[in-house]
Structure formats: structure tokens, C-alpha cells
mmCIF file of C-alpha atoms in Angstrom:
data_model
loop_
_atom_site.group_PDB
_atom_site.id
_atom_site.type_symbol
_atom_site.label_atom_id
_atom_site.label_comp_id
_atom_site.label_asym_id
_atom_site.label_seq_id
_atom_site.Cartn_x
_atom_site.Cartn_y
_atom_site.Cartn_z
ATOM 1 C CA UNK A 1089 214.441 168.211 40.364
ATOM 2 C CA UNK A 1090 214.038 171.347 38.210
ATOM 3 C CA UNK A 1091 217.201 173.423 38.010
ATOM 4 C CA UNK A 1092 215.450 176.771 38.436
ATOM 5 C CA UNK A 1093 212.420 177.864 40.503
ATOM 6 C CA UNK A 1094 209.000 178.003 38.887
ATOM 7 C CA UNK A 1095 207.407 181.263 37.804
ATOM 8 C CA UNK A 1096 205.584 183.178 40.544
ATOM 9 C CA UNK A 1097 202.790 185.278 38.997
ATOM 10 C CA UNK A 1098 202.681 188.945 40.084
ATOM 11 C CA UNK A 1099 204.405 188.433 43.443
ATOM 12 C CA UNK A 1100 208.205 188.396 43.335
ATOM 13 C CA UNK A 1101 209.306 189.522 46.795
ATOM 14 C CA UNK A 1102 207.599 188.420 50.016
ATOM 15 C CA UNK A 1103 208.639 189.486 53.511
ATOM 16 C CA UNK A 1104 207.015 188.969 56.888
ATOM 17 C CA UNK A 1105 205.749 191.438 59.465
ATOM 18 C CA UNK A 1106 207.630 191.697 62.751
ATOM 19 C CA UNK A 1107 205.994 193.501 65.673
ATOM 20 C CA UNK A 1108 208.113 194.026 68.755
ATOM 21 C CA UNK A 1109 205.073 195.540 70.458
ATOM 22 C CA UNK A 1110 201.918 193.780 69.317
ATOM 23 C CA UNK A 1111 199.020 195.970 68.277
ATOM 24 C CA UNK A 1112 195.934 194.056 69.405
ATOM 25 C CA UNK A 1113 193.384 196.539 68.077
ATOM 26 C CA UNK A 1114 191.561 194.316 65.621
ATOM 27 C CA UNK A 1115 187.897 193.556 65.061
ATOM 28 C CA UNK A 1116 188.130 189.890 66.071
ATOM 29 C CA UNK A 1117 190.467 186.913 66.001
ATOM 30 C CA UNK A 1118 194.232 186.758 65.864
ATOM 31 C CA UNK A 1119 196.839 185.688 68.405
ATOM 32 C CA UNK A 1120 200.142 186.665 69.961
ATOM 33 C CA UNK A 1121 201.795 184.228 67.563
ATOM 34 C CA UNK A 1122 200.126 185.302 64.333
ATOM 35 C CA UNK A 1123 199.425 188.913 65.205
ATOM 36 C CA UNK A 1124 196.159 190.802 65.155
ATOM 37 C CA UNK A 1125 195.725 192.138 61.613
ATOM 38 C CA UNK A 1126 192.640 194.262 61.088
ATOM 39 C CA UNK A 1127 190.059 193.442 58.441
ATOM 40 C CA UNK A 1128 191.505 196.268 56.360
ATOM 41 C CA UNK A 1129 194.947 194.660 56.594
ATOM 42 C CA UNK A 1130 193.343 191.340 55.689
ATOM 43 C CA UNK A 1131 191.845 192.834 52.537
ATOM 44 C CA UNK A 1132 195.139 194.516 51.687
ATOM 45 C CA UNK A 1133 196.968 191.185 51.901
ATOM 46 C CA UNK A 1134 194.739 189.889 49.089
ATOM 47 C CA UNK A 1135 195.667 192.853 46.888
ATOM 48 C CA UNK A 1136 198.627 190.993 45.453
ATOM 49 C CA UNK A 1137 201.524 193.112 44.253
ATOM 50 C CA UNK A 1138 205.105 192.585 43.148
ATOM 51 C CA UNK A 1139 206.463 193.191 46.672
ATOM 52 C CA UNK A 1140 204.493 192.491 49.832
ATOM 53 C CA UNK A 1141 204.944 192.207 53.583
ATOM 54 C CA UNK A 1142 202.349 190.153 55.448
ATOM 55 C CA UNK A 1143 201.615 188.601 58.820
ATOM 56 C CA UNK A 1144 202.778 184.989 58.685
ATOM 57 C CA UNK A 1145 203.239 183.737 62.231
ATOM 58 C CA UNK A 1146 206.309 184.309 64.420
ATOM 59 C CA UNK A 1147 205.413 188.023 64.576
ATOM 60 C CA UNK A 1148 207.460 188.647 67.719
ATOM 61 C CA UNK A 1149 210.722 187.750 65.991
ATOM 62 C CA UNK A 1150 212.459 188.465 62.709
ATOM 63 C CA UNK A 1151 212.571 184.698 62.184
ATOM 64 C CA UNK A 1152 211.351 181.558 63.997
ATOM 65 C CA UNK A 1153 213.370 181.664 67.183
ATOM 66 C CA UNK A 1154 213.140 181.916 70.941
ATOM 67 C CA UNK A 1155 210.250 183.927 72.400
ATOM 68 C CA UNK A 1156 208.261 183.924 69.158
ATOM 69 C CA UNK A 1157 206.138 180.976 70.224
ATOM 70 C CA UNK A 1158 206.803 177.542 68.739
ATOM 71 C CA UNK A 1159 210.399 178.005 69.907
ATOM 72 C CA UNK A 1160 213.016 175.649 68.497
ATOM 73 C CA UNK A 1161 216.497 174.867 69.829
ATOM 74 C CA UNK A 1162 219.364 176.550 67.990
ATOM 75 C CA UNK A 1163 220.923 173.215 67.053
ATOM 76 C CA UNK A 1164 217.710 172.216 65.293
ATOM 77 C CA UNK A 1165 217.319 175.600 63.606
ATOM 78 C CA UNK A 1166 220.831 175.347 62.194
ATOM 79 C CA UNK A 1167 220.096 171.900 60.783
ATOM 80 C CA UNK A 1168 216.807 173.089 59.306
ATOM 81 C CA UNK A 1169 218.562 175.979 57.573
ATOM 82 C CA UNK A 1170 220.855 173.439 55.893
ATOM 83 C CA UNK A 1171 217.916 171.879 54.057
ATOM 84 C CA UNK A 1172 218.248 173.248 50.513
ATOM 85 C CA UNK A 1173 216.191 170.756 48.537
ATOM 86 C CA UNK A 1174 213.169 168.735 49.623
ATOM 87 C CA UNK A 1175 211.693 168.598 53.110
ATOM 88 C CA UNK A 1176 209.084 166.090 54.270
ATOM 89 C CA UNK A 1177 207.434 167.132 57.515
ATOM 90 C CA UNK A 1178 204.782 166.008 59.941
ATOM 91 C CA UNK A 1179 203.826 166.706 63.544
ATOM 92 C CA UNK A 1180 202.361 165.050 66.615
ATOM 93 C CA UNK A 1181 201.225 167.110 69.595
ATOM 94 C CA UNK A 1182 199.664 165.870 72.791
ATOM 95 C CA UNK A 1183 200.776 162.318 71.917
ATOM 96 C CA UNK A 1184 197.608 162.204 69.833
ATOM 97 C CA UNK A 1185 198.916 160.013 66.985
ATOM 98 C CA UNK A 1186 201.331 157.109 66.675
ATOM 99 C CA UNK A 1187 204.501 157.925 64.766
ATOM 100 C CA UNK A 1188 204.667 155.979 61.504
ATOM 101 C CA UNK A 1189 207.945 155.453 59.668
ATOM 102 C CA UNK A 1190 208.144 156.238 55.929
ATOM 103 C CA UNK A 1191 208.387 153.196 53.668
ATOM 104 C CA UNK A 1192 209.662 152.569 50.139
ATOM 105 C CA UNK A 1193 212.159 155.416 50.441
ATOM 106 C CA UNK A 1194 215.145 155.171 48.103
ATOM 107 C CA UNK A 1195 218.706 155.398 49.381
ATOM 108 C CA UNK A 1196 219.075 158.603 47.395
ATOM 109 C CA UNK A 1197 216.084 160.112 49.202
ATOM 110 C CA UNK A 1198 217.401 158.968 52.567
ATOM 111 C CA UNK A 1199 220.600 160.876 51.804
ATOM 112 C CA UNK A 1200 219.094 164.020 50.276
ATOM 113 C CA UNK A 1201 215.563 164.552 51.634
ATOM 114 C CA UNK A 1202 215.083 166.240 55.016
ATOM 115 C CA UNK A 1203 212.546 164.281 57.085
ATOM 116 C CA UNK A 1204 211.322 166.160 60.166
ATOM 117 C CA UNK A 1205 208.768 165.288 62.819
ATOM 118 C CA UNK A 1206 207.712 168.180 65.088
ATOM 119 C CA UNK A 1207 206.550 167.231 68.581
ATOM 120 C CA UNK A 1208 205.846 168.753 71.978
ATOM 121 C CA UNK A 1209 207.404 167.718 75.289
ATOM 122 C CA UNK A 1210 204.614 165.238 76.045
ATOM 123 C CA UNK A 1211 205.015 163.472 72.711
ATOM 124 C CA UNK A 1212 208.808 163.497 73.012
ATOM 125 C CA UNK A 1213 208.557 161.754 76.379
ATOM 126 C CA UNK A 1214 206.285 159.076 74.931
ATOM 127 C CA UNK A 1215 208.564 158.562 71.929
ATOM 128 C CA UNK A 1216 211.641 158.205 74.131
ATOM 129 C CA UNK A 1217 209.872 155.590 76.229
ATOM 130 C CA UNK A 1218 208.577 153.673 73.229
ATOM 131 C CA UNK A 1219 211.439 153.999 70.728
ATOM 132 C CA UNK A 1220 214.433 155.665 72.355
ATOM 133 C CA UNK A 1221 215.977 158.796 70.871
ATOM 134 C CA UNK A 1222 219.454 158.704 69.325
ATOM 135 C CA UNK A 1223 222.148 161.321 69.889
ATOM 136 C CA UNK A 1224 221.294 162.611 66.428
ATOM 137 C CA UNK A 1225 217.719 163.199 67.600
ATOM 138 C CA UNK A 1226 216.457 160.586 65.163
ATOM 139 C CA UNK A 1227 213.934 157.794 65.403
ATOM 140 C CA UNK A 1228 214.138 155.741 62.248
ATOM 141 C CA UNK A 1229 214.168 158.157 59.317
ATOM 142 C CA UNK A 1230 212.530 161.016 61.215
ATOM 143 C CA UNK A 1231 214.591 163.743 62.849
ATOM 144 C CA UNK A 1232 212.640 164.745 65.945
ATOM 145 C CA UNK A 1233 212.313 168.467 66.695
ATOM 146 C CA UNK A 1234 210.745 169.547 69.968
ATOM 147 C CA UNK A 1235 208.774 172.793 69.824
ATOM 148 C CA UNK A 1236 208.705 174.727 73.100
ATOM 149 C CA UNK A 1237 206.546 177.601 74.322
ATOM 150 C CA UNK A 1238 203.624 176.481 72.176
ATOM 151 C CA UNK A 1239 201.384 179.444 71.365
ATOM 152 C CA UNK A 1240 198.013 177.679 71.477
ATOM 153 C CA UNK A 1241 196.318 175.582 74.143
ATOM 154 C CA UNK A 1242 194.992 173.189 71.495
ATOM 155 C CA UNK A 1243 197.475 170.682 70.051
ATOM 156 C CA UNK A 1244 195.753 170.508 66.677
ATOM 157 C CA UNK A 1245 195.953 174.283 66.311
ATOM 158 C CA UNK A 1246 199.684 174.155 67.135
ATOM 159 C CA UNK A 1247 200.008 171.573 64.379
ATOM 160 C CA UNK A 1248 198.861 174.156 61.836
ATOM 161 C CA UNK A 1249 202.161 176.017 62.292
ATOM 162 C CA UNK A 1250 204.456 173.486 60.590
ATOM 163 C CA UNK A 1251 201.605 172.421 58.322
ATOM 164 C CA UNK A 1252 201.271 175.825 56.670
ATOM 165 C CA UNK A 1253 204.501 177.634 57.527
ATOM 166 C CA UNK A 1254 207.205 175.209 56.403
ATOM 167 C CA UNK A 1255 208.709 177.942 54.222
ATOM 168 C CA UNK A 1256 209.374 179.910 57.400
ATOM 169 C CA UNK A 1257 210.801 176.949 59.297
ATOM 170 C CA UNK A 1258 212.940 175.812 56.350
ATOM 171 C CA UNK A 1259 213.840 179.103 54.642
ATOM 172 C CA UNK A 1260 216.211 177.489 52.136
ATOM 173 C CA UNK A 1261 214.115 174.473 51.103
ATOM 174 C CA UNK A 1262 212.767 174.441 47.549
ATOM 175 C CA UNK A 1263 209.980 171.864 47.920
ATOM 176 C CA UNK A 1264 207.957 170.471 50.801
ATOM 177 C CA UNK A 1265 205.641 167.559 51.433
ATOM 178 C CA UNK A 1266 203.431 167.834 54.481
ATOM 179 C CA UNK A 1267 201.601 164.771 55.811
ATOM 180 C CA UNK A 1268 199.345 164.751 58.861
ATOM 181 C CA UNK A 1269 200.639 162.765 61.820
ATOM 182 C CA UNK A 1270 197.989 160.083 61.318
ATOM 183 C CA UNK A 1271 199.367 159.244 57.854
ATOM 184 C CA UNK A 1272 202.278 157.099 56.703
ATOM 185 C CA UNK A 1273 204.455 158.050 53.748
ATOM 186 C CA UNK A 1274 204.469 155.028 51.425
ATOM 187 C CA UNK A 1275 205.895 156.504 48.208
ATOM 188 C CA UNK A 1276 209.307 158.029 47.611
ATOM 189 C CA UNK A 1277 209.108 161.849 47.898
ATOM 190 C CA UNK A 1278 210.733 162.422 44.508
ATOM 191 C CA UNK A 1279 208.115 160.222 42.843
ATOM 192 C CA UNK A 1280 205.354 162.272 44.474
ATOM 193 C CA UNK A 1281 206.917 165.545 43.360
ATOM 194 C CA UNK A 1282 207.444 164.225 39.837
ATOM 195 C CA UNK A 1283 203.851 163.073 39.496
ATOM 196 C CA UNK A 1284 202.023 165.964 41.170
ATOM 197 C CA UNK A 1285 204.223 168.999 40.508
ATOM 198 C CA UNK A 1286 207.066 168.616 38.030
ATOM 199 C CA UNK A 1287 205.211 166.671 35.355
ATOM 200 C CA UNK A 1288 202.374 169.218 35.434
ATOM 201 C CA UNK A 1289 204.476 172.366 35.848
ATOM 202 C CA UNK A 1290 202.524 172.999 39.045
ATOM 203 C CA UNK A 1291 203.649 174.582 42.299
ATOM 204 C CA UNK A 1292 200.903 173.334 44.634
ATOM 205 C CA UNK A 1293 198.945 170.114 45.154
ATOM 206 C CA UNK A 1294 196.592 169.093 47.924
ATOM 207 C CA UNK A 1295 194.679 165.963 48.894
ATOM 208 C CA UNK A 1296 190.998 165.852 47.934
ATOM 209 C CA UNK A 1297 188.268 164.957 50.374
ATOM 210 C CA UNK A 1298 186.927 161.507 49.575
ATOM 211 C CA UNK A 1299 183.268 162.469 50.114
ATOM 212 C CA UNK A 1300 182.653 166.199 50.401
ATOM 213 C CA UNK A 1301 183.482 169.026 48.001
ATOM 214 C CA UNK A 1302 181.345 171.842 49.414
ATOM 215 C CA UNK A 1303 182.198 174.246 52.261
ATOM 216 C CA UNK A 1304 178.620 174.419 53.520
ATOM 217 C CA UNK A 1305 178.365 170.617 53.688
ATOM 218 C CA UNK A 1306 181.780 170.460 55.349
ATOM 219 C CA UNK A 1307 180.656 172.980 57.959
ATOM 220 C CA UNK A 1308 177.552 170.948 58.790
ATOM 221 C CA UNK A 1309 179.622 167.763 59.029
ATOM 222 C CA UNK A 1310 182.037 169.512 61.399
ATOM 223 C CA UNK A 1311 179.170 170.620 63.598
ATOM 224 C CA UNK A 1312 177.592 167.164 63.620
ATOM 225 C CA UNK A 1313 180.926 165.620 64.627
ATOM 226 C CA UNK A 1314 181.530 168.375 67.203
ATOM 227 C CA UNK A 1315 184.856 169.256 65.639
ATOM 228 C CA UNK A 1316 184.469 172.859 66.799
ATOM 229 C CA UNK A 1317 181.802 174.887 68.542
ATOM 230 C CA UNK A 1318 178.833 175.478 66.269
ATOM 231 C CA UNK A 1319 178.624 179.229 66.796
ATOM 232 C CA UNK A 1320 182.212 179.769 65.604
ATOM 233 C CA UNK A 1321 181.681 177.609 62.521
ATOM 234 C CA UNK A 1322 178.454 179.437 61.668
ATOM 235 C CA UNK A 1323 180.141 182.818 62.139
ATOM 236 C CA UNK A 1324 182.992 181.885 59.802
ATOM 237 C CA UNK A 1325 180.779 180.464 57.055
ATOM 238 C CA UNK A 1326 178.361 183.407 57.274
ATOM 239 C CA UNK A 1327 181.316 185.798 56.987
ATOM 240 C CA UNK A 1328 182.543 184.030 53.848
ATOM 241 C CA UNK A 1329 179.019 183.897 52.441
ATOM 242 C CA UNK A 1330 178.760 187.678 52.731
ATOM 243 C CA UNK A 1331 182.068 187.901 50.845
ATOM 244 C CA UNK A 1332 180.611 185.855 47.997
ATOM 245 C CA UNK A 1333 181.082 182.188 48.916
ATOM 246 C CA UNK A 1334 178.563 179.979 47.107
ATOM 247 C CA UNK A 1335 177.893 176.227 47.271
ATOM 248 C CA UNK A 1336 180.073 174.059 45.071
ATOM 249 C CA UNK A 1337 178.603 173.078 41.703
ATOM 250 C CA UNK A 1338 179.810 171.983 38.278
ATOM 251 C CA UNK A 1339 179.650 175.631 37.258
ATOM 252 C CA UNK A 1340 182.968 176.028 39.096
ATOM 253 C CA UNK A 1341 184.769 173.507 36.879
ATOM 254 C CA UNK A 1342 187.657 172.962 36.235
ATOM 255 C CA UNK A 1343 187.802 173.463 40.023
ATOM 256 C CA UNK A 1344 186.747 170.094 41.403
ATOM 257 C CA UNK A 1345 186.344 170.895 45.097
ATOM 258 C CA UNK A 1346 185.957 173.770 47.539
ATOM 259 C CA UNK A 1347 186.743 171.666 50.618
ATOM 260 C CA UNK A 1348 189.878 169.501 50.351
ATOM 261 C CA UNK A 1349 190.918 166.921 52.914
ATOM 262 C CA UNK A 1350 194.152 168.857 53.673
ATOM 263 C CA UNK A 1351 195.933 165.841 55.151
ATOM 264 C CA UNK A 1352 198.700 166.178 52.550
ATOM 265 C CA UNK A 1353 200.138 169.334 50.979
ATOM 266 C CA UNK A 1354 202.824 169.218 48.295
ATOM 267 C CA UNK A 1355 204.285 172.496 47.111
ATOM 268 C CA UNK A 1356 207.186 174.433 45.730
ATOM 269 C CA UNK A 1357 208.406 177.286 47.902
ATOM 270 C CA UNK A 1358 207.998 180.187 45.494
ATOM 271 C CA UNK A 1359 206.634 183.576 46.592
ATOM 272 C CA UNK A 1360 203.035 183.003 45.466
ATOM 273 C CA UNK A 1361 202.656 179.605 47.160
ATOM 274 C CA UNK A 1362 204.330 180.957 50.299
ATOM 275 C CA UNK A 1363 201.864 183.846 50.331
ATOM 276 C CA UNK A 1364 198.982 181.438 49.818
ATOM 277 C CA UNK A 1365 199.826 179.384 52.899
ATOM 278 C CA UNK A 1366 200.512 182.557 54.919
ATOM 279 C CA UNK A 1367 197.044 183.851 54.046
ATOM 280 C CA UNK A 1368 195.482 180.472 54.755
ATOM 281 C CA UNK A 1369 197.186 180.326 58.143
ATOM 282 C CA UNK A 1370 195.907 183.824 58.930
ATOM 283 C CA UNK A 1371 192.330 182.724 58.230
ATOM 284 C CA UNK A 1372 192.813 179.786 60.606
ATOM 285 C CA UNK A 1373 194.250 182.143 63.217
ATOM 286 C CA UNK A 1374 191.326 184.554 62.868
ATOM 287 C CA UNK A 1375 188.492 182.035 62.606
ATOM 288 C CA UNK A 1376 188.264 178.323 63.459
ATOM 289 C CA UNK A 1377 191.143 175.881 63.056
ATOM 290 C CA UNK A 1378 189.099 173.798 60.582
ATOM 291 C CA UNK A 1379 191.316 174.461 57.578
ATOM 292 C CA UNK A 1380 188.868 172.965 55.063
ATOM 293 C CA UNK A 1381 186.477 175.860 55.679
ATOM 294 C CA UNK A 1382 188.886 178.625 54.680
ATOM 295 C CA UNK A 1383 190.685 177.014 51.731
ATOM 296 C CA UNK A 1384 188.366 178.089 48.912
ATOM 297 C CA UNK A 1385 188.119 181.680 50.122
ATOM 298 C CA UNK A 1386 191.896 182.078 50.070
ATOM 299 C CA UNK A 1387 192.213 180.193 46.776
ATOM 300 C CA UNK A 1388 189.607 182.294 44.988
ATOM 301 C CA UNK A 1389 190.881 185.637 46.238
ATOM 302 C CA UNK A 1390 194.466 184.818 45.257
ATOM 303 C CA UNK A 1391 193.366 183.473 41.864
ATOM 304 C CA UNK A 1392 191.321 186.613 41.190
ATOM 305 C CA UNK A 1393 194.493 188.711 41.324
ATOM 306 C CA UNK A 1394 197.016 186.323 39.807
ATOM 307 C CA UNK A 1395 195.227 183.555 37.885
ATOM 308 C CA UNK A 1396 197.341 181.166 40.009
ATOM 309 C CA UNK A 1397 195.619 177.839 40.591
#
């Protein structure tokens, strides 16, 4: 593991907006969990400066805590704050997926990597019936954390919270690996970090889609599969198109895709990557929860100000 954090271009200090009394006067989108930033505030958050304060979930508290939505027990929060190195995280809500244990994990990783599975009450009940839950709240290598007072009615949308906001849930962690609940970790986390980040002096890596690379094609595939209502998908893509989104082509090289799979995210928690996932989460909160549709818009607007890729 590198001894010092990687360079964060332009942005050096990132804080998060807290609103005791939510201002809901926005043009469209938003939530009680993520806030209701206006389109002007949205544009301002892409004007990247040395110090910034942005909406990034948990707006009703100064940190993830009770009454913010996605509430976590104090005992779990204290343990999460003790994670100072690498965290591997996943989530299952609505008992939608089967929990899969990591394999090929070294003893060193078992002792030093934080492995957390976020669940809701329904999933916890199923896990207790199927596996039993130890006094240490562990099943196999996973420490199970139950999120209460979930802010969204849809389980997949709730899953976006740990997926994109791990730097808020684990404020002292340096690196994170997110894997969707349907996946199984089969390679030691340190090997993944070495190959995808450290060897390349990178701070962010994401899984590519195995077929599609274009937002417009991804949108049509989502509509055909009824992943979300068609009108909302069309509204989001049309909005991005007016902002300058174009179909993917080789002219965008060395960028190889505008629509990643997003089932795995590997990153270093430095200010610029934390901002990136905050902004991405805000797009998901404002528009549809189909994270593939908003990725390239956030990527391109951040890169335009920082040359961070």
C-alpha cells in the first residue's frame, strides 16, 4: 500500500452540506436524503475549486447517523470509523441476492481488510435463518451492518448509498472496493488494488460493460428490459443531450466507454474521487437510478475542470 495519498488535482478540501431544515425549492428531482439542490447549485458543483462543499447524501446530519436516513447503529459506526486502510463493501436489500463469501483471501487480508455487507431488516432476517449471525455480527468473512430508516422505497436505489458514498460511511478508509451483491469476490483485495490502481498510479477504476459502450444504446436497452419507466429515461438522456452528450465513437479515444457496467468500483479516497462519486450520486438522486446513464456526464464535466480521468 502506498505510504502517502495520491495527488488530487485542483480539489484539496471537500466538505458536505448539512441542512437542518431542507429547502425543497428545486426544479425537479432530489430527496430528503440527498437534498434538493437547484440546477444552479448542480452547475456550481462542477466548477471545481480548491475548497468545496457539496450535497453528498445524509444532508440531515453532520455525518451518517440516526435520523439522516440509512441509519446505522452506533456500535457499527464506531467499528466503521476504525477502518483506516482498505474496505471491501457490498449490499443486499429486499433479500434480492444470495450472499456470496469472498474466496482466495490471504490471511493478511483477513486481518487487515474491512469486509462489510450492508443489509435491511428483511435481508437480515433471511440471513439469520439461513446462516445464523454471530455475536460479532459476522457471517463468514462479512461483517453484517443493518441499515434502518431507509430513505427510498426501492431497494436498488437504497443500494446506491453504500455503492457511491463509502467515503462517508468509512471516513478514515484510504481505499475501497465495491462489488454488487450479485457478485463474488474471487481475488485478494490487495492484488486488485495493485493491478488496477497502484501499478498505474490511478485513483479510480470501474468495470466495463461487456457489450455496450454508448449511453444512448444503454438507455434503449434499459427501456426494452423495463429497468425503469421509459419517460424518465428519455427525460434524462434528452437533458444530457442538450448539455452536449454525443454517441460514443472512436473519436473519444483513449476513453473506451461511456456506459460502464458499474458492478465493481475500485478507488482511492482522495478529494477528487470523493467528489466524483458525490456528483454521480446526486445525478442518480435527481434522475433515474440507472447509474450507467449518468457516468459519462459526470466524468466529462469533472475532467474538463481537472484533467482527472
